[in-house]
PDB file of C-alpha atoms in Angstrom:
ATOM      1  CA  UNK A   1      80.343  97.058 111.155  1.00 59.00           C
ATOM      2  CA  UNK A   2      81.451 100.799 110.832  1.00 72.00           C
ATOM      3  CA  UNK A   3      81.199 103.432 108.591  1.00 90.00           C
ATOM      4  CA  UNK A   4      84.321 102.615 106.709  1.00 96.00           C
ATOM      5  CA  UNK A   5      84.591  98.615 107.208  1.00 95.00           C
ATOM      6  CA  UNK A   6      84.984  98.530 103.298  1.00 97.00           C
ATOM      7  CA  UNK A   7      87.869 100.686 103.258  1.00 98.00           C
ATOM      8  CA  UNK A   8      91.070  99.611 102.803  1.00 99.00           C
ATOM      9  CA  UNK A   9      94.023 101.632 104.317  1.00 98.00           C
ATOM     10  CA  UNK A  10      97.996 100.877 103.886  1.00 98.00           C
ATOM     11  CA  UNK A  11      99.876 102.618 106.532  1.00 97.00           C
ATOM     12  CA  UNK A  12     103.056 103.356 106.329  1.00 92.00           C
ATOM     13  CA  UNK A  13     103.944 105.928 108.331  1.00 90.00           C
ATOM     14  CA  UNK A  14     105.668 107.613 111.434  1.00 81.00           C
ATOM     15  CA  UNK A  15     103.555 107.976 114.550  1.00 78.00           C
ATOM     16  CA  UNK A  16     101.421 111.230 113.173  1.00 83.00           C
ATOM     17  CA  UNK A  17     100.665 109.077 110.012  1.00 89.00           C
ATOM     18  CA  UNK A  18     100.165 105.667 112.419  1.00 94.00           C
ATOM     19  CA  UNK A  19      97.346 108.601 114.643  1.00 94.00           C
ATOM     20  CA  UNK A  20      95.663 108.823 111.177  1.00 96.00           C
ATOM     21  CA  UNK A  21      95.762 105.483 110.804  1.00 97.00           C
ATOM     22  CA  UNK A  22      94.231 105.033 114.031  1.00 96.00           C
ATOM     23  CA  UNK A  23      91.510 107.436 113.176  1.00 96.00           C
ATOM     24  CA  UNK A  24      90.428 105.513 109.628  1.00 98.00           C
ATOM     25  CA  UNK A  25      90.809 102.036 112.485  1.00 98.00           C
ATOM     26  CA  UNK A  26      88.704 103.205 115.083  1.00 96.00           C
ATOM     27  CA  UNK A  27      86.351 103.993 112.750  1.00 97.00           C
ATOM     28  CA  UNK A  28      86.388 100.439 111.169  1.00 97.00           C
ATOM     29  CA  UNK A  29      88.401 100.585 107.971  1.00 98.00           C
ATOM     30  CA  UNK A  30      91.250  97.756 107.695  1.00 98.00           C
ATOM     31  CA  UNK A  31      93.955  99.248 108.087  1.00 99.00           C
ATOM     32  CA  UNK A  32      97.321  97.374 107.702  1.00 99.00           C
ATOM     33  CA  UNK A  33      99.970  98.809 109.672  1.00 98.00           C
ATOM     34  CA  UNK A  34     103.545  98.341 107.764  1.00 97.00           C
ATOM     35  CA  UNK A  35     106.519  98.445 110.170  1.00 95.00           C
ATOM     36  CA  UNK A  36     110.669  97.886 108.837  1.00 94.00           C
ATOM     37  CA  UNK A  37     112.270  94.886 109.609  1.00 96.00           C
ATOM     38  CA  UNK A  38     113.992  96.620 112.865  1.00 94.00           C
ATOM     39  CA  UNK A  39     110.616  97.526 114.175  1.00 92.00           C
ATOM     40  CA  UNK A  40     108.648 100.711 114.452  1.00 92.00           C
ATOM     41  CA  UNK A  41     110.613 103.399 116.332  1.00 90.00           C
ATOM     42  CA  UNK A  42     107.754 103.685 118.149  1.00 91.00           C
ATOM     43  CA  UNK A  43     107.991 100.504 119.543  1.00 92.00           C
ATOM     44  CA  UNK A  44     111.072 102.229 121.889  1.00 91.00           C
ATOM     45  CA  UNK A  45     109.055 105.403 123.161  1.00 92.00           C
ATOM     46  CA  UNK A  46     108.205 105.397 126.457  1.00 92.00           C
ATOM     47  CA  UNK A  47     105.776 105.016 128.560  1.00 95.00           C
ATOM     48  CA  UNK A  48     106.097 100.782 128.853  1.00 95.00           C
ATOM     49  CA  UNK A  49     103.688  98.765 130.276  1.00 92.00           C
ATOM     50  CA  UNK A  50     104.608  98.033 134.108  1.00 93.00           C
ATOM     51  CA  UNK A  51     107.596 100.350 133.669  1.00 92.00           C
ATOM     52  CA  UNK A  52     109.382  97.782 131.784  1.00 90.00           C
ATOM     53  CA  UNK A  53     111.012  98.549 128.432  1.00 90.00           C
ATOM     54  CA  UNK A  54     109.855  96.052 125.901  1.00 86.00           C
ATOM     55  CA  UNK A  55     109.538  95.934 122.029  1.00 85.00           C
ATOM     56  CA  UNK A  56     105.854  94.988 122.571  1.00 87.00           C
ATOM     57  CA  UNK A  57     104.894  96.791 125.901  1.00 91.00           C
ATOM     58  CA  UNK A  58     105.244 100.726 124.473  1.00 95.00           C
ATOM     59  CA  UNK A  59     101.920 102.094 125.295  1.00 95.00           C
ATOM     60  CA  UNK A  60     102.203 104.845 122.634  1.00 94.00           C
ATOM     61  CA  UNK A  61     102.925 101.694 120.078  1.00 94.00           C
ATOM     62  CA  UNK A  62     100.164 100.316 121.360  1.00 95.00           C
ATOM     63  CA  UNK A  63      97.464 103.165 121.408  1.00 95.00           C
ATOM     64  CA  UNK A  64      98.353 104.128 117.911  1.00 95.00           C
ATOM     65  CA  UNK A  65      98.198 100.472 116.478  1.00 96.00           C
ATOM     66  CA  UNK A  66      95.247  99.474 118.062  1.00 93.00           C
ATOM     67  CA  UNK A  67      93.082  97.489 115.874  1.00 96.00           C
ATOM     68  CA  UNK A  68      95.277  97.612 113.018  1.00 98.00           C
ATOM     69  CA  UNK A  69      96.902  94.056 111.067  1.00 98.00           C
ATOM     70  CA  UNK A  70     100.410  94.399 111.382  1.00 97.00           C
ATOM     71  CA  UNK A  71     102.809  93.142 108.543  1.00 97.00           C
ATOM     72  CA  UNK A  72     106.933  93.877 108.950  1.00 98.00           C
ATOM     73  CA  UNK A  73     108.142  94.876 104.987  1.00 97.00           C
ATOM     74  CA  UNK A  74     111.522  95.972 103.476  1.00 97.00           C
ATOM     75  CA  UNK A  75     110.781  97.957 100.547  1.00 94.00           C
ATOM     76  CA  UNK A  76     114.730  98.832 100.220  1.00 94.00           C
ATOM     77  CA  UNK A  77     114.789  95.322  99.073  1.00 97.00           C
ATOM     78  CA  UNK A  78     113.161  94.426  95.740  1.00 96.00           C
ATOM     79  CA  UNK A  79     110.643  91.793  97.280  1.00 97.00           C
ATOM     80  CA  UNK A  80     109.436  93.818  99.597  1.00 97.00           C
ATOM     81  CA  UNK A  81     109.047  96.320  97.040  1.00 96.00           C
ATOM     82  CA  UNK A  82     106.884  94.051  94.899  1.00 97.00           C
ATOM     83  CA  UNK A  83     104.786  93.183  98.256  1.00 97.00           C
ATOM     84  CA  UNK A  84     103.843  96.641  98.543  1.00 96.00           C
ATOM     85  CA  UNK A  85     102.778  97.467  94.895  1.00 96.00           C
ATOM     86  CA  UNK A  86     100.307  94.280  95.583  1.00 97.00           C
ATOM     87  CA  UNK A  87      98.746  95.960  98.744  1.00 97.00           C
ATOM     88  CA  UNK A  88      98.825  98.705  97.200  1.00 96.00           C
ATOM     89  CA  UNK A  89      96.466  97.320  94.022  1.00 96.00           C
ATOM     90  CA  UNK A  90      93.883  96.456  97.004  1.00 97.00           C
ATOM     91  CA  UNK A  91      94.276  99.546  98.723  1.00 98.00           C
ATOM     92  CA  UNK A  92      91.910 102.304  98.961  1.00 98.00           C
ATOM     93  CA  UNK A  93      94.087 105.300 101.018  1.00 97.00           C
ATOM     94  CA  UNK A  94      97.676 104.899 101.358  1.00 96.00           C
ATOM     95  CA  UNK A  95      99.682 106.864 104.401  1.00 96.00           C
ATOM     96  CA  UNK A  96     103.396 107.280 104.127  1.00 93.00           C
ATOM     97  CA  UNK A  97     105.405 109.916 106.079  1.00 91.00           C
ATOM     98  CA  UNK A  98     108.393 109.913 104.637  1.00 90.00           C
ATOM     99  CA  UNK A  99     111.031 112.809 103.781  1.00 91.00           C
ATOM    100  CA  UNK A 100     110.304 114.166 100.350  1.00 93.00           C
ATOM    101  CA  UNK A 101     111.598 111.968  97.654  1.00 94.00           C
ATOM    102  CA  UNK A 102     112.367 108.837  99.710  1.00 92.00           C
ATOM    103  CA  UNK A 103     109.338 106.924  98.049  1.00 93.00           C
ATOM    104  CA  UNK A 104     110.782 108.547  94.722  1.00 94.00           C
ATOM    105  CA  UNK A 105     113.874 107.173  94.927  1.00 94.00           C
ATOM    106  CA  UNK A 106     112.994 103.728  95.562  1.00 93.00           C
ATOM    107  CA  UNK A 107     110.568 104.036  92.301  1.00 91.00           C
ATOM    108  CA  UNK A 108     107.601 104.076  94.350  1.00 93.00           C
ATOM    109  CA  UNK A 109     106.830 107.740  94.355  1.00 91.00           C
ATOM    110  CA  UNK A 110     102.849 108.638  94.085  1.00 89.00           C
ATOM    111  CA  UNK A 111     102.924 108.268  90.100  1.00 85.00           C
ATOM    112  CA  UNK A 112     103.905 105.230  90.404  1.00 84.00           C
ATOM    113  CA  UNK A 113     101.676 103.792  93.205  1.00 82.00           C
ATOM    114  CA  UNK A 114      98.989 105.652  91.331  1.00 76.00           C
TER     115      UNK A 114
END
């Protein structure tokens, strides 16, 4: 066990909040890596394994979601909204990257997550 295997972190993020997320892993925490239901962009960044493009062979993907659970969410969609207000009740550290407002606008803006 690590220094932060009882943290909880919900990750929700671009790739610099997915490195942070990668940080709290490596050291342990569960972290649970939330990706759209058109897959992480990083996902299409090279480098690929073998040269090959592939949804699942993008090293960068890869190094940055190493050790992580991995759990594909809408929260556009109401259900998917609900889903993430329930991780987010067993949740310790939350990382989104969004543009200012975006979580706002889907009423799920920090005062509400608080």
């Amino acid at each position: 066990m690590g220094s932060l295997a009882d943290i909880r972190v919900l990750e929700f993020a671009s790739q610099y909040g997915a490195y942070a997320g990668k940080m709290f892993a490596d050291l342990s925490a569960d972290v649970i890596h939330i990706e759209p239901p058109e897959g992480d962009p990083t996902r299409f960044v090279w480098p690929f394994y073998k040269d090959k493009p592939d949804r699942e062979g993008s090293l960068k993907y890869l190094y940055h979601n190493t050790s992580k659970r991995g759990l594909v969410l809408d929260i556009t969609r109401s259900e998917g909204q609900e889903v993430f207000l329930k991780l987010v009740k067993t949740s310790d550290i939350v990382i989104e990257s969004f543009n200012p407002g975006f979580m706002e606008s889907l009423g799920l803006g920090y005062y509400i997550v608080l």
